[in-house]
GROMACS .gro file of C-alpha atoms in nm:
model
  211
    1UNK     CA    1  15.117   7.997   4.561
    2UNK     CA    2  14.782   8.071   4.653
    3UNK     CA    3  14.626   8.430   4.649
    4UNK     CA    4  14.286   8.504   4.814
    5UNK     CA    5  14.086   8.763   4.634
    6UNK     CA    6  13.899   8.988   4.858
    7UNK     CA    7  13.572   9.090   4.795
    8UNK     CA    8  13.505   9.471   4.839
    9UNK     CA    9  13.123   9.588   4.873
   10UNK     CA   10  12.849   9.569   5.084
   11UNK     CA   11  12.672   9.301   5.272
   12UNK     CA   12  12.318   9.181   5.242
   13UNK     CA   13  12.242   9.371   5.632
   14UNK     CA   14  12.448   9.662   5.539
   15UNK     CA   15  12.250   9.751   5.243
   16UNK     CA   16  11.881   9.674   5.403
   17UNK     CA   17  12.029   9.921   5.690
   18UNK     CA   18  12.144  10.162   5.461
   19UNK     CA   19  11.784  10.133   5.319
   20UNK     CA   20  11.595  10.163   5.607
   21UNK     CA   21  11.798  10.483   5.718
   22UNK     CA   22  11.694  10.621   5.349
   23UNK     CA   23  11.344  10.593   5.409
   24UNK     CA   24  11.320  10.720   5.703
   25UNK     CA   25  11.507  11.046   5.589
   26UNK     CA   26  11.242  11.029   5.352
   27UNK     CA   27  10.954  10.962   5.555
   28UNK     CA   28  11.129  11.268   5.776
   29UNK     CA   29  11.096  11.499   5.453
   30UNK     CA   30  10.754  11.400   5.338
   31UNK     CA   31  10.627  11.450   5.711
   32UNK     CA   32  10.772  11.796   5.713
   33UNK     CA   33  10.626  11.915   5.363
   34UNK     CA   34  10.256  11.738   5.506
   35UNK     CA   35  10.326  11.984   5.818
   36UNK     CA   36  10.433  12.265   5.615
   37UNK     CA   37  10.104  12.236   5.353
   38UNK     CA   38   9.875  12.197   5.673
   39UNK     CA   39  10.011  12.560   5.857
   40UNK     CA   40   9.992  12.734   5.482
   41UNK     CA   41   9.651  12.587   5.434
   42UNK     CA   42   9.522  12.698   5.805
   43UNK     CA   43   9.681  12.998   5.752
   44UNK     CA   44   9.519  13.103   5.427
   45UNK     CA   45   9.176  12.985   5.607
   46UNK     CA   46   9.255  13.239   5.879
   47UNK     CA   47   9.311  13.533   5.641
   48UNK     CA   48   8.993  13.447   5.419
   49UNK     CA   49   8.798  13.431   5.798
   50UNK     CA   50   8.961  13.750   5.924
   51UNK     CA   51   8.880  13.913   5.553
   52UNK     CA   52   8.538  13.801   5.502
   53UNK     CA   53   8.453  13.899   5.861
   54UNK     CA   54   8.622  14.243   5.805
   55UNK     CA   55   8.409  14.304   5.529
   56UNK     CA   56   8.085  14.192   5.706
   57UNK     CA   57   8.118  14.367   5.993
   58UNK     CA   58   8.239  14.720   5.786
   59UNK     CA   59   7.904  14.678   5.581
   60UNK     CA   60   7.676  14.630   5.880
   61UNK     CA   61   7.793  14.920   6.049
   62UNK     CA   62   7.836  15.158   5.749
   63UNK     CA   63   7.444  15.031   5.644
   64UNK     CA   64   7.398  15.144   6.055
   65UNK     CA   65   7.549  15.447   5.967
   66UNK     CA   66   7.233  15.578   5.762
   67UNK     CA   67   7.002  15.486   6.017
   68UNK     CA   68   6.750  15.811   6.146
   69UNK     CA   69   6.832  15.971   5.820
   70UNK     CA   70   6.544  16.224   5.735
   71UNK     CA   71   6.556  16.397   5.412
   72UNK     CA   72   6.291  16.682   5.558
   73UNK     CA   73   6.479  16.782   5.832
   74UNK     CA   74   6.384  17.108   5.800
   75UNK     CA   75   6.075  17.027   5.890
   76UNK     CA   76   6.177  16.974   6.275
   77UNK     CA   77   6.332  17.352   6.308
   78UNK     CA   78   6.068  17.555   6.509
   79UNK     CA   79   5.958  17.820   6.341
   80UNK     CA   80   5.781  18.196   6.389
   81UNK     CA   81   5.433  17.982   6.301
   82UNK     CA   82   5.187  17.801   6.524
   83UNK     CA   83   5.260  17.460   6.384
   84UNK     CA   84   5.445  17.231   6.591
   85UNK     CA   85   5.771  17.109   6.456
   86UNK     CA   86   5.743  16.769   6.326
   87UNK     CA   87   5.955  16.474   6.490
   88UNK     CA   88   6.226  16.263   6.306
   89UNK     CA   89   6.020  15.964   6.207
   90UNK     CA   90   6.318  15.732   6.189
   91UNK     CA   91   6.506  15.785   6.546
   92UNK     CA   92   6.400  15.462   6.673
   93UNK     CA   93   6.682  15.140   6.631
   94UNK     CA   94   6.543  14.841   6.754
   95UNK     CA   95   6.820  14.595   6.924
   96UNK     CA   96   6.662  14.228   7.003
   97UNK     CA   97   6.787  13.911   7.111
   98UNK     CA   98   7.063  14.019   7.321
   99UNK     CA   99   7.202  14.216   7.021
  100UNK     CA  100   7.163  13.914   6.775
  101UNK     CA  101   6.914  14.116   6.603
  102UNK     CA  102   6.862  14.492   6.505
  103UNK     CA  103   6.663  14.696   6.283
  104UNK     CA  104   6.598  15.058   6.187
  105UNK     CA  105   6.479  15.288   5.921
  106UNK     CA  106   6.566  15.604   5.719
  107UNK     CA  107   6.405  15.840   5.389
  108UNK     CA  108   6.504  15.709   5.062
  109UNK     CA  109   6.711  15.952   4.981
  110UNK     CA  110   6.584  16.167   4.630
  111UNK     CA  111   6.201  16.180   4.766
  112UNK     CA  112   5.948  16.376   4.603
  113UNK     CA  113   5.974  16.741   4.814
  114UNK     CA  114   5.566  16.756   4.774
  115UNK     CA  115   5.525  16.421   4.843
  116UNK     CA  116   5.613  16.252   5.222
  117UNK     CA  117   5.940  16.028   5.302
  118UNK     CA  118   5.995  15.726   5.149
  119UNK     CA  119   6.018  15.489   5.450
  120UNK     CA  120   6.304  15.231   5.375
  121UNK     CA  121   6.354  14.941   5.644
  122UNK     CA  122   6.688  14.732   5.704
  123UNK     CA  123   6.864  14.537   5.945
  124UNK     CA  124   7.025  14.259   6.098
  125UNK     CA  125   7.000  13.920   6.231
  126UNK     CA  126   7.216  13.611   6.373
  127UNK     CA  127   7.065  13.274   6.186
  128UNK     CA  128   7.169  12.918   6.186
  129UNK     CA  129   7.571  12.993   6.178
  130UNK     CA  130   7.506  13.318   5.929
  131UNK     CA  131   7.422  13.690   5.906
  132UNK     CA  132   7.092  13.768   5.726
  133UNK     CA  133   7.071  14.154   5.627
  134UNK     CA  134   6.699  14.303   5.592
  135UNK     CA  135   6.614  14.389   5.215
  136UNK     CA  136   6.279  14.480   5.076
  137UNK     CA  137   6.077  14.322   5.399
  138UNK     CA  138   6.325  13.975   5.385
  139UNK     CA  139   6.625  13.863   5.542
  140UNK     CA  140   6.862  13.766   5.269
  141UNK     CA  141   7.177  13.537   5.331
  142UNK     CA  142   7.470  13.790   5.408
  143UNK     CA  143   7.772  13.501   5.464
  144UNK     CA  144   7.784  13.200   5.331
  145UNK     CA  145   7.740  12.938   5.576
  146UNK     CA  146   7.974  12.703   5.344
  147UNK     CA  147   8.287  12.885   5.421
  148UNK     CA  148   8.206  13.077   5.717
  149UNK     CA  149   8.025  12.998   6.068
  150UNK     CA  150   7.928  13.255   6.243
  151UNK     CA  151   7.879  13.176   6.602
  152UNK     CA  152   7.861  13.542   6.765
  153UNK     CA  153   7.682  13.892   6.645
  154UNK     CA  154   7.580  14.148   6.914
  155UNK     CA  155   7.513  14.519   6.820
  156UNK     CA  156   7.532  14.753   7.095
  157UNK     CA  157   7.377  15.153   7.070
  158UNK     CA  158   7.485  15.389   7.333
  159UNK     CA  159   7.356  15.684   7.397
  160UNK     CA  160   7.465  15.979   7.539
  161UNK     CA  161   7.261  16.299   7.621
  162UNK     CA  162   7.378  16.646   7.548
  163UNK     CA  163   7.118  16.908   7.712
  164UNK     CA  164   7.084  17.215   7.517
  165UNK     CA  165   7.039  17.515   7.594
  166UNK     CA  166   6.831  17.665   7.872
  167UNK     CA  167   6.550  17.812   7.720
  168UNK     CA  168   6.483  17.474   7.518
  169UNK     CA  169   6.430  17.104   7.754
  170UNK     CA  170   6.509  16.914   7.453
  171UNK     CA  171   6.768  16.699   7.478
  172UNK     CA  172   7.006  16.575   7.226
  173UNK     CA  173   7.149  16.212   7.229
  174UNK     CA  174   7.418  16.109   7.035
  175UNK     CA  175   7.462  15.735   7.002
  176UNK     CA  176   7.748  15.515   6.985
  177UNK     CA  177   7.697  15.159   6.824
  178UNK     CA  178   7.918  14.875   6.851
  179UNK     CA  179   7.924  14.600   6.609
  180UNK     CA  180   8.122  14.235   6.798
  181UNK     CA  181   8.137  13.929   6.564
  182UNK     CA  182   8.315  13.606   6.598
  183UNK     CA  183   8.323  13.362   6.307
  184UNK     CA  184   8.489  13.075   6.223
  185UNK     CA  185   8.594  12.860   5.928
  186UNK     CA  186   8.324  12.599   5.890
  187UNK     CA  187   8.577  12.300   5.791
  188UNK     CA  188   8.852  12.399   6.046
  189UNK     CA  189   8.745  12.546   6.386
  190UNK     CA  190   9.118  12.667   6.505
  191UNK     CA  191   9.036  12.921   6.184
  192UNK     CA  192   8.820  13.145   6.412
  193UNK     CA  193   8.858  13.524   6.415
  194UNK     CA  194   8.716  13.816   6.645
  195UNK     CA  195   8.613  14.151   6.528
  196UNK     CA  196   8.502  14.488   6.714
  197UNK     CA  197   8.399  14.779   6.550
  198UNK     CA  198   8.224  15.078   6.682
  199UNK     CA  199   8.125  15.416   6.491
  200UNK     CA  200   7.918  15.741   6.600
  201UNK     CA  201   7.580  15.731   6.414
  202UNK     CA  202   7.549  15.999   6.155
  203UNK     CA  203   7.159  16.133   6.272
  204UNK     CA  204   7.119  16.203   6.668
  205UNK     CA  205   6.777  16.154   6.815
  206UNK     CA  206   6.602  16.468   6.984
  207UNK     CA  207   6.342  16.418   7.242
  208UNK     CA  208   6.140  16.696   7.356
  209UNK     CA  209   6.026  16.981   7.239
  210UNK     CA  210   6.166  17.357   7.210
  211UNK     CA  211   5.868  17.632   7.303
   0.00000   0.00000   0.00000
């Protein structure tokens, strides 16, 4: 009598299917990490944009912040004598180019008290894709245009006058400046970031004179 062995396994198609179904789970899994990597890496570009512009924008308008400062303001009080009070020499800010540009002045702070006010100049500017600040008469690189594009910088100064009293026309203006950036990251343009920050300036202006 004859017995037929039977043959247990798989076939030649079942195991190319069975392979094709592996790498394709595979493929699946690799895609997904790829996708994964990509969103951690944009995501890490957006917090080093929104950082870096943070910290521009809070050092542009805390350097603001010192601008009109007089270190002889004393000398502006009127007094019993004939001499006129003297005028803040550092009231003016200069905004240019739509905002893309600003620049103002204050008294080195620690002067000589014989001697007049040290007159120190800074500023801002917008500049090829970067911010330049103002330091010893130059405009010095203040982003690097490697890792960061900056395609927006306006700077905005309010002002608002406050009449004083009656016996004195003066008028006292207290300004408000705003400080709107928008940056991106210079490799990946969906890493782009928005920042507004607004302060009141430390030194108000006074125009006028009191009798």
């Amino acid at each position: 009598m004859t017995r037929t062995m039977t043959q247990r396994g798989f076939t030649l198609v079942e195991f190319m299917i069975g392979l094709a179904v592996g790498l394709l789970l595979l493929a699946g899994a690799f895609s997904m990490a790829g996708i994964q990597l990509g969103e951690h890496h944009r995501l890490m570009l957006e917090l080093q944009v929104q950082q870096d512009l943070r910290a521009t924008a809070e050092l542009i308008l805390r350097d603001l912040r010192r601008a009109a400062f007089w270190d002889r303001a004393q000398d502006g009080v009127w007094q019993d004598d004939p001499d006129v009070p003297a005028r803040n020499p550092f009231t003016e800010i200069a905004v240019e180019d739509a905002g893309r540009r600003v620049s103002y002045s204050f008294a080195r702070d620690g002067s000589a008290p014989s001697a007049g006010s040290v007159r120190e100049t800074s500023g801002f500017r917008l500049s090829d894709g970067r911010i330049d600040q103002l330091i010893a008469g130059r405009y010095q690189p203040l982003t690097d245009p490697d890792l960061l594009r900056v395609n927006r910088l306006e700077v905005r100064v309010d002002a608002r006058a406050h009449p004083l009293d009656s016996v004195c026309p003066s008028a006292l203006s207290r300004r408000l400046v705003t400080v709107a950036v928008d940056a991106e990251a210079t490799h990946d343009a969906r890493a782009r970031h928005h920042l507004e920050l607004l302060s009141q300036l430390h030194n108000d202006a006074l125009s006028g004179d009191c009798p």
